[in-house]
PDB file of N, CA, C and O in Angstrom:
ATOM      1  N   MET A  17     -20.147  29.484  -9.544  1.00 45.00           N
ATOM      2  CA  MET A  17     -18.848  28.930  -9.196  1.00 45.00           C
ATOM      3  C   MET A  17     -18.469  27.906 -10.267  1.00 45.00           C
ATOM      4  O   MET A  17     -19.267  27.069 -10.646  1.00 45.00           O
ATOM      5  N   SER A  18     -17.233  27.954 -10.742  1.00 51.00           N
ATOM      6  CA  SER A  18     -16.804  27.030 -11.787  1.00 51.00           C
ATOM      7  C   SER A  18     -16.528  25.650 -11.203  1.00 51.00           C
ATOM      8  O   SER A  18     -16.334  25.485 -10.006  1.00 51.00           O
ATOM      9  N   ASP A  19     -16.484  24.647 -12.076  1.00 51.00           N
ATOM     10  CA  ASP A  19     -16.201  23.276 -11.643  1.00 51.00           C
ATOM     11  C   ASP A  19     -14.806  23.167 -11.038  1.00 51.00           C
ATOM     12  O   ASP A  19     -14.588  22.405 -10.109  1.00 51.00           O
ATOM     13  N   ALA A  20     -13.860  23.913 -11.558  1.00 49.00           N
ATOM     14  CA  ALA A  20     -12.490  23.864 -11.044  1.00 49.00           C
ATOM     15  C   ALA A  20     -12.426  24.343  -9.603  1.00 49.00           C
ATOM     16  O   ALA A  20     -11.628  23.859  -8.813  1.00 49.00           O
ATOM     17  N   ALA A  21     -13.271  25.287  -9.242  1.00 50.00           N
ATOM     18  CA  ALA A  21     -13.270  25.811  -7.873  1.00 50.00           C
ATOM     19  C   ALA A  21     -13.863  24.800  -6.890  1.00 50.00           C
ATOM     20  O   ALA A  21     -13.526  24.807  -5.716  1.00 50.00           O
ATOM     21  N   LYS A  22     -14.735  23.910  -7.352  1.00 55.00           N
ATOM     22  CA  LYS A  22     -15.370  22.923  -6.483  1.00 55.00           C
ATOM     23  C   LYS A  22     -14.467  21.726  -6.198  1.00 55.00           C
ATOM     24  O   LYS A  22     -14.597  21.084  -5.176  1.00 55.00           O
ATOM     25  N   GLU A  23     -13.573  21.394  -7.127  1.00 53.00           N
ATOM     26  CA  GLU A  23     -12.721  20.218  -6.986  1.00 53.00           C
ATOM     27  C   GLU A  23     -11.567  20.511  -6.035  1.00 53.00           C
ATOM     28  O   GLU A  23     -11.026  21.604  -6.044  1.00 53.00           O
ATOM     29  N   PRO A  24     -11.214  19.511  -5.198  1.00 54.00           N
ATOM     30  CA  PRO A  24     -10.069  19.714  -4.309  1.00 54.00           C
ATOM     31  C   PRO A  24      -8.773  19.812  -5.110  1.00 54.00           C
ATOM     32  O   PRO A  24      -8.660  19.269  -6.197  1.00 54.00           O
ATOM     33  N   ALA A  25      -7.823  20.540  -4.568  1.00 55.00           N
ATOM     34  CA  ALA A  25      -6.520  20.687  -5.223  1.00 55.00           C
ATOM     35  C   ALA A  25      -5.819  19.334  -5.262  1.00 55.00           C
ATOM     36  O   ALA A  25      -6.032  18.504  -4.386  1.00 55.00           O
ATOM     37  N   PRO A  26      -4.986  19.094  -6.268  1.00 59.00           N
ATOM     38  CA  PRO A  26      -4.231  17.832  -6.307  1.00 59.00           C
ATOM     39  C   PRO A  26      -3.429  17.640  -5.023  1.00 59.00           C
ATOM     40  O   PRO A  26      -2.791  18.565  -4.533  1.00 59.00           O
ATOM     41  N   GLY A  27      -3.507  16.444  -4.464  1.00 61.00           N
ATOM     42  CA  GLY A  27      -2.794  16.166  -3.226  1.00 61.00           C
ATOM     43  C   GLY A  27      -3.552  16.591  -1.987  1.00 61.00           C
ATOM     44  O   GLY A  27      -3.081  16.436  -0.876  1.00 61.00           O
ATOM     45  N   ASP A  28      -4.764  17.118  -2.154  1.00 59.00           N
ATOM     46  CA  ASP A  28      -5.568  17.537  -1.015  1.00 59.00           C
ATOM     47  C   ASP A  28      -6.288  16.321  -0.453  1.00 59.00           C
ATOM     48  O   ASP A  28      -7.224  15.810  -1.042  1.00 59.00           O
ATOM     49  N   ASP A  29      -5.832  15.825   0.698  1.00 56.00           N
ATOM     50  CA  ASP A  29      -6.391  14.605   1.287  1.00 56.00           C
ATOM     51  C   ASP A  29      -7.646  14.847   2.111  1.00 56.00           C
ATOM     52  O   ASP A  29      -8.228  13.908   2.615  1.00 56.00           O
ATOM     53  N   TRP A  30      -8.073  16.075   2.255  1.00 63.00           N
ATOM     54  CA  TRP A  30      -9.234  16.358   3.100  1.00 63.00           C
ATOM     55  C   TRP A  30     -10.504  15.746   2.538  1.00 63.00           C
ATOM     56  O   TRP A  30     -11.421  15.429   3.279  1.00 63.00           O
ATOM     57  N   GLU A  31     -10.571  15.558   1.244  1.00 67.00           N
ATOM     58  CA  GLU A  31     -11.767  14.994   0.623  1.00 67.00           C
ATOM     59  C   GLU A  31     -11.726  13.475   0.559  1.00 67.00           C
ATOM     60  O   GLU A  31     -12.638  12.849   0.083  1.00 67.00           O
ATOM     61  N   ALA A  32     -10.645  12.862   1.011  1.00 75.00           N
ATOM     62  CA  ALA A  32     -10.500  11.408   0.932  1.00 75.00           C
ATOM     63  C   ALA A  32     -11.211  10.723   2.087  1.00 75.00           C
ATOM     64  O   ALA A  32     -11.283  11.247   3.188  1.00 75.00           O
ATOM     65  N   GLY A  33     -11.720   9.548   1.822  1.00 88.00           N
ATOM     66  CA  GLY A  33     -12.360   8.735   2.847  1.00 88.00           C
ATOM     67  C   GLY A  33     -11.855   7.308   2.746  1.00 88.00           C
ATOM     68  O   GLY A  33     -10.938   7.010   1.979  1.00 88.00           O
ATOM     69  N   TRP A  34     -12.451   6.426   3.533  1.00 90.00           N
ATOM     70  CA  TRP A  34     -12.021   5.029   3.536  1.00 90.00           C
ATOM     71  C   TRP A  34     -12.161   4.389   2.166  1.00 90.00           C
ATOM     72  O   TRP A  34     -11.272   3.674   1.706  1.00 90.00           O
ATOM     73  N   GLU A  35     -13.278   4.632   1.501  1.00 91.00           N
ATOM     74  CA  GLU A  35     -13.516   4.018   0.196  1.00 91.00           C
ATOM     75  C   GLU A  35     -12.563   4.575  -0.854  1.00 91.00           C
ATOM     76  O   GLU A  35     -12.039   3.842  -1.689  1.00 91.00           O
ATOM     77  N   THR A  36     -12.306   5.867  -0.810  1.00 88.00           N
ATOM     78  CA  THR A  36     -11.357   6.482  -1.741  1.00 88.00           C
ATOM     79  C   THR A  36      -9.974   5.883  -1.547  1.00 88.00           C
ATOM     80  O   THR A  36      -9.280   5.550  -2.514  1.00 88.00           O
ATOM     81  N   HIS A  37      -9.571   5.714  -0.306  1.00 87.00           N
ATOM     82  CA  HIS A  37      -8.263   5.125  -0.006  1.00 87.00           C
ATOM     83  C   HIS A  37      -8.183   3.693  -0.529  1.00 87.00           C
ATOM     84  O   HIS A  37      -7.183   3.299  -1.130  1.00 87.00           O
ATOM     85  N   ARG A  38      -9.240   2.926  -0.309  1.00 90.00           N
ATOM     86  CA  ARG A  38      -9.263   1.536  -0.780  1.00 90.00           C
ATOM     87  C   ARG A  38      -9.126   1.482  -2.299  1.00 90.00           C
ATOM     88  O   ARG A  38      -8.357   0.684  -2.834  1.00 90.00           O
ATOM     89  N   GLN A  39      -9.833   2.345  -3.000  1.00 89.00           N
ATOM     90  CA  GLN A  39      -9.760   2.380  -4.458  1.00 89.00           C
ATOM     91  C   GLN A  39      -8.359   2.769  -4.931  1.00 89.00           C
ATOM     92  O   GLN A  39      -7.844   2.200  -5.893  1.00 89.00           O
ATOM     93  N   GLN A  40      -7.738   3.713  -4.249  1.00 88.00           N
ATOM     94  CA  GLN A  40      -6.382   4.122  -4.620  1.00 88.00           C
ATOM     95  C   GLN A  40      -5.394   2.974  -4.413  1.00 88.00           C
ATOM     96  O   GLN A  40      -4.507   2.762  -5.237  1.00 88.00           O
ATOM     97  N   GLN A  41      -5.528   2.240  -3.314  1.00 86.00           N
ATOM     98  CA  GLN A  41      -4.640   1.119  -3.049  1.00 86.00           C
ATOM     99  C   GLN A  41      -4.805   0.030  -4.112  1.00 86.00           C
ATOM    100  O   GLN A  41      -3.828  -0.549  -4.564  1.00 86.00           O
ATOM    101  N   LEU A  42      -6.045  -0.257  -4.492  1.00 87.00           N
ATOM    102  CA  LEU A  42      -6.290  -1.264  -5.528  1.00 87.00           C
ATOM    103  C   LEU A  42      -5.697  -0.830  -6.861  1.00 87.00           C
ATOM    104  O   LEU A  42      -5.083  -1.626  -7.572  1.00 87.00           O
ATOM    105  N   THR A  43      -5.840   0.434  -7.185  1.00 88.00           N
ATOM    106  CA  THR A  43      -5.301   0.963  -8.432  1.00 88.00           C
ATOM    107  C   THR A  43      -3.781   0.873  -8.445  1.00 88.00           C
ATOM    108  O   THR A  43      -3.181   0.454  -9.434  1.00 88.00           O
ATOM    109  N   LEU A  44      -3.143   1.245  -7.337  1.00 83.00           N
ATOM    110  CA  LEU A  44      -1.686   1.163  -7.265  1.00 83.00           C
ATOM    111  C   LEU A  44      -1.212  -0.274  -7.432  1.00 83.00           C
ATOM    112  O   LEU A  44      -0.214  -0.537  -8.102  1.00 83.00           O
ATOM    113  N   GLY A  45      -1.919  -1.217  -6.832  1.00 81.00           N
ATOM    114  CA  GLY A  45      -1.550  -2.619  -6.953  1.00 81.00           C
ATOM    115  C   GLY A  45      -1.665  -3.124  -8.382  1.00 81.00           C
ATOM    116  O   GLY A  45      -0.837  -3.906  -8.839  1.00 81.00           O
ATOM    117  N   LEU A  46      -2.668  -2.681  -9.086  1.00 86.00           N
ATOM    118  CA  LEU A  46      -2.859  -3.125 -10.466  1.00 86.00           C
ATOM    119  C   LEU A  46      -1.856  -2.493 -11.421  1.00 86.00           C
ATOM    120  O   LEU A  46      -1.526  -3.067 -12.453  1.00 86.00           O
ATOM    121  N   GLU A  47      -1.370  -1.300 -11.084  1.00 89.00           N
ATOM    122  CA  GLU A  47      -0.423  -0.609 -11.953  1.00 89.00           C
ATOM    123  C   GLU A  47       1.021  -1.058 -11.727  1.00 89.00           C
ATOM    124  O   GLU A  47       1.889  -0.751 -12.531  1.00 89.00           O
ATOM    125  N   ALA A  48       1.273  -1.790 -10.646  1.00 88.00           N
ATOM    126  CA  ALA A  48       2.638  -2.221 -10.341  1.00 88.00           C
ATOM    127  C   ALA A  48       3.094  -3.298 -11.328  1.00 88.00           C
ATOM    128  O   ALA A  48       2.322  -4.166 -11.713  1.00 88.00           O
ATOM    129  N   THR A  49       4.357  -3.224 -11.696  1.00 92.00           N
ATOM    130  CA  THR A  49       4.922  -4.236 -12.583  1.00 92.00           C
ATOM    131  C   THR A  49       5.214  -5.497 -11.774  1.00 92.00           C
ATOM    132  O   THR A  49       5.285  -5.442 -10.543  1.00 92.00           O
ATOM    133  N   PRO A  50       5.397  -6.639 -12.427  1.00 93.00           N
ATOM    134  CA  PRO A  50       5.758  -7.855 -11.688  1.00 93.00           C
ATOM    135  C   PRO A  50       7.026  -7.667 -10.850  1.00 93.00           C
ATOM    136  O   PRO A  50       7.097  -8.162  -9.727  1.00 93.00           O
ATOM    137  N   ALA A  51       8.002  -6.951 -11.371  1.00 95.00           N
ATOM    138  CA  ALA A  51       9.239  -6.709 -10.613  1.00 95.00           C
ATOM    139  C   ALA A  51       8.952  -5.878  -9.359  1.00 95.00           C
ATOM    140  O   ALA A  51       9.509  -6.145  -8.286  1.00 95.00           O
ATOM    141  N   GLN A  52       8.078  -4.886  -9.470  1.00 93.00           N
ATOM    142  CA  GLN A  52       7.719  -4.065  -8.312  1.00 93.00           C
ATOM    143  C   GLN A  52       6.956  -4.888  -7.281  1.00 93.00           C
ATOM    144  O   GLN A  52       7.158  -4.731  -6.079  1.00 93.00           O
ATOM    145  N   ARG A  53       6.092  -5.765  -7.745  1.00 92.00           N
ATOM    146  CA  ARG A  53       5.332  -6.627  -6.828  1.00 92.00           C
ATOM    147  C   ARG A  53       6.261  -7.581  -6.081  1.00 92.00           C
ATOM    148  O   ARG A  53       6.115  -7.797  -4.882  1.00 92.00           O
ATOM    149  N   LEU A  54       7.232  -8.144  -6.801  1.00 95.00           N
ATOM    150  CA  LEU A  54       8.199  -9.039  -6.173  1.00 95.00           C
ATOM    151  C   LEU A  54       9.051  -8.293  -5.143  1.00 95.00           C
ATOM    152  O   LEU A  54       9.288  -8.792  -4.045  1.00 95.00           O
ATOM    153  N   GLN A  55       9.472  -7.086  -5.487  1.00 96.00           N
ATOM    154  CA  GLN A  55      10.259  -6.280  -4.552  1.00 96.00           C
ATOM    155  C   GLN A  55       9.446  -5.997  -3.285  1.00 96.00           C
ATOM    156  O   GLN A  55       9.948  -6.107  -2.174  1.00 96.00           O
ATOM    157  N   TRP A  56       8.176  -5.664  -3.441  1.00 92.00           N
ATOM    158  CA  TRP A  56       7.317  -5.397  -2.287  1.00 92.00           C
ATOM    159  C   TRP A  56       7.191  -6.650  -1.424  1.00 92.00           C
ATOM    160  O   TRP A  56       7.309  -6.581  -0.200  1.00 92.00           O
ATOM    161  N   LEU A  57       6.991  -7.795  -2.066  1.00 95.00           N
ATOM    162  CA  LEU A  57       6.848  -9.047  -1.327  1.00 95.00           C
ATOM    163  C   LEU A  57       8.113  -9.360  -0.532  1.00 95.00           C
ATOM    164  O   LEU A  57       8.041  -9.731   0.642  1.00 95.00           O
ATOM    165  N   GLU A  58       9.265  -9.190  -1.172  1.00 97.00           N
ATOM    166  CA  GLU A  58      10.529  -9.436  -0.478  1.00 97.00           C
ATOM    167  C   GLU A  58      10.700  -8.502   0.717  1.00 97.00           C
ATOM    168  O   GLU A  58      11.137  -8.922   1.794  1.00 97.00           O
ATOM    169  N   GLU A  59      10.319  -7.244   0.562  1.00 97.00           N
ATOM    170  CA  GLU A  59      10.410  -6.283   1.663  1.00 97.00           C
ATOM    171  C   GLU A  59       9.469  -6.667   2.808  1.00 97.00           C
ATOM    172  O   GLU A  59       9.822  -6.536   3.985  1.00 97.00           O
ATOM    173  N   MET A  60       8.295  -7.170   2.487  1.00 95.00           N
ATOM    174  CA  MET A  60       7.342  -7.559   3.517  1.00 95.00           C
ATOM    175  C   MET A  60       7.807  -8.810   4.263  1.00 95.00           C
ATOM    176  O   MET A  60       7.576  -8.952   5.469  1.00 95.00           O
ATOM    177  N   ILE A  61       8.488  -9.729   3.573  1.00 95.00           N
ATOM    178  CA  ILE A  61       9.030 -10.920   4.237  1.00 95.00           C
ATOM    179  C   ILE A  61      10.113 -10.516   5.229  1.00 95.00           C
ATOM    180  O   ILE A  61      10.144 -10.993   6.365  1.00 95.00           O
ATOM    181  N   VAL A  62      10.989  -9.600   4.821  1.00 95.00           N
ATOM    182  CA  VAL A  62      12.036  -9.103   5.728  1.00 95.00           C
ATOM    183  C   VAL A  62      11.395  -8.426   6.935  1.00 95.00           C
ATOM    184  O   VAL A  62      11.784  -8.664   8.084  1.00 95.00           O
ATOM    185  N   LEU A  63      10.391  -7.603   6.698  1.00 95.00           N
ATOM    186  CA  LEU A  63       9.695  -6.921   7.788  1.00 95.00           C
ATOM    187  C   LEU A  63       9.048  -7.931   8.737  1.00 95.00           C
ATOM    188  O   LEU A  63       9.141  -7.799   9.958  1.00 95.00           O
ATOM    189  N   ALA A  64       8.426  -8.972   8.183  1.00 95.00           N
ATOM    190  CA  ALA A  64       7.775  -9.987   9.009  1.00 95.00           C
ATOM    191  C   ALA A  64       8.777 -10.694   9.913  1.00 95.00           C
ATOM    192  O   ALA A  64       8.498 -10.960  11.083  1.00 95.00           O
ATOM    193  N   TYR A  65       9.961 -10.994   9.400  1.00 93.00           N
ATOM    194  CA  TYR A  65      11.010 -11.601  10.233  1.00 93.00           C
ATOM    195  C   TYR A  65      11.445 -10.648  11.343  1.00 93.00           C
ATOM    196  O   TYR A  65      11.609 -11.045  12.487  1.00 93.00           O
ATOM    197  N   ARG A  66      11.617  -9.383  11.003  1.00 93.00           N
ATOM    198  CA  ARG A  66      12.100  -8.400  11.981  1.00 93.00           C
ATOM    199  C   ARG A  66      11.130  -8.208  13.146  1.00 93.00           C
ATOM    200  O   ARG A  66      11.551  -8.005  14.281  1.00 93.00           O
ATOM    201  N   VAL A  67       9.837  -8.256  12.863  1.00 95.00           N
ATOM    202  CA  VAL A  67       8.854  -8.036  13.931  1.00 95.00           C
ATOM    203  C   VAL A  67       8.434  -9.331  14.610  1.00 95.00           C
ATOM    204  O   VAL A  67       7.634  -9.320  15.533  1.00 95.00           O
ATOM    205  N   GLY A  68       8.980 -10.459  14.137  1.00 92.00           N
ATOM    206  CA  GLY A  68       8.694 -11.729  14.784  1.00 92.00           C
ATOM    207  C   GLY A  68       7.459 -12.443  14.281  1.00 92.00           C
ATOM    208  O   GLY A  68       7.001 -13.404  14.903  1.00 92.00           O
ATOM    209  N   ALA A  69       6.912 -12.006  13.173  1.00 93.00           N
ATOM    210  CA  ALA A  69       5.722 -12.655  12.627  1.00 93.00           C
ATOM    211  C   ALA A  69       6.065 -13.963  11.918  1.00 93.00           C
ATOM    212  O   ALA A  69       5.201 -14.824  11.777  1.00 93.00           O
ATOM    213  N   LEU A  70       7.313 -14.130  11.497  1.00 89.00           N
ATOM    214  CA  LEU A  70       7.789 -15.362  10.877  1.00 89.00           C
ATOM    215  C   LEU A  70       8.930 -15.909  11.698  1.00 89.00           C
ATOM    216  O   LEU A  70       9.744 -15.156  12.236  1.00 89.00           O
ATOM    217  N   ARG A  71       9.003 -17.207  11.773  1.00 82.00           N
ATOM    218  CA  ARG A  71      10.071 -17.843  12.544  1.00 82.00           C
ATOM    219  C   ARG A  71      11.278 -18.135  11.639  1.00 82.00           C
ATOM    220  O   ARG A  71      11.119 -18.446  10.472  1.00 82.00           O
ATOM    221  N   THR A  72      12.440 -18.087  12.237  1.00 75.00           N
ATOM    222  CA  THR A  72      13.644 -18.541  11.549  1.00 75.00           C
ATOM    223  C   THR A  72      13.859 -20.015  11.909  1.00 75.00           C
ATOM    224  O   THR A  72      13.206 -20.538  12.812  1.00 75.00           O
ATOM    225  N   ASP A  73      14.772 -20.688  11.235  1.00 74.00           N
ATOM    226  CA  ASP A  73      15.061 -22.091  11.534  1.00 74.00           C
ATOM    227  C   ASP A  73      15.543 -22.261  12.971  1.00 74.00           C
ATOM    228  O   ASP A  73      15.303 -23.283  13.603  1.00 74.00           O
ATOM    229  N   GLU A  74      16.223 -21.261  13.511  1.00 72.00           N
ATOM    230  CA  GLU A  74      16.745 -21.325  14.878  1.00 72.00           C
ATOM    231  C   GLU A  74      15.636 -21.286  15.925  1.00 72.00           C
ATOM    232  O   GLU A  74      15.807 -21.762  17.044  1.00 72.00           O
ATOM    233  N   GLN A  75      14.487 -20.745  15.569  1.00 70.00           N
ATOM    234  CA  GLN A  75      13.379 -20.602  16.530  1.00 70.00           C
ATOM    235  C   GLN A  75      12.475 -21.829  16.548  1.00 70.00           C
ATOM    236  O   GLN A  75      11.558 -21.888  17.331  1.00 70.00           O
ATOM    237  N   ARG A  76      12.708 -22.800  15.701  1.00 66.00           N
ATOM    238  CA  ARG A  76      11.812 -23.979  15.621  1.00 66.00           C
ATOM    239  C   ARG A  76      12.158 -24.999  16.626  1.00 66.00           C
ATOM    240  O   ARG A  76      13.044 -25.247  17.216  1.00 66.00           O
TER     241      ARG A  76
END
């Protein structure tokens, strides 16, 4: 059997595990530009307000 036949097809998640996922997340974070990181942070702040994880001035 050739090596190509043993490797999972691109996008085949069946061979992925917790450690593989963690490594992929770390890699994506390192490859992001500063602008992409800032955009992600801004989106997470908006999400945190929407779900009630952060208080607004009116809630204090």
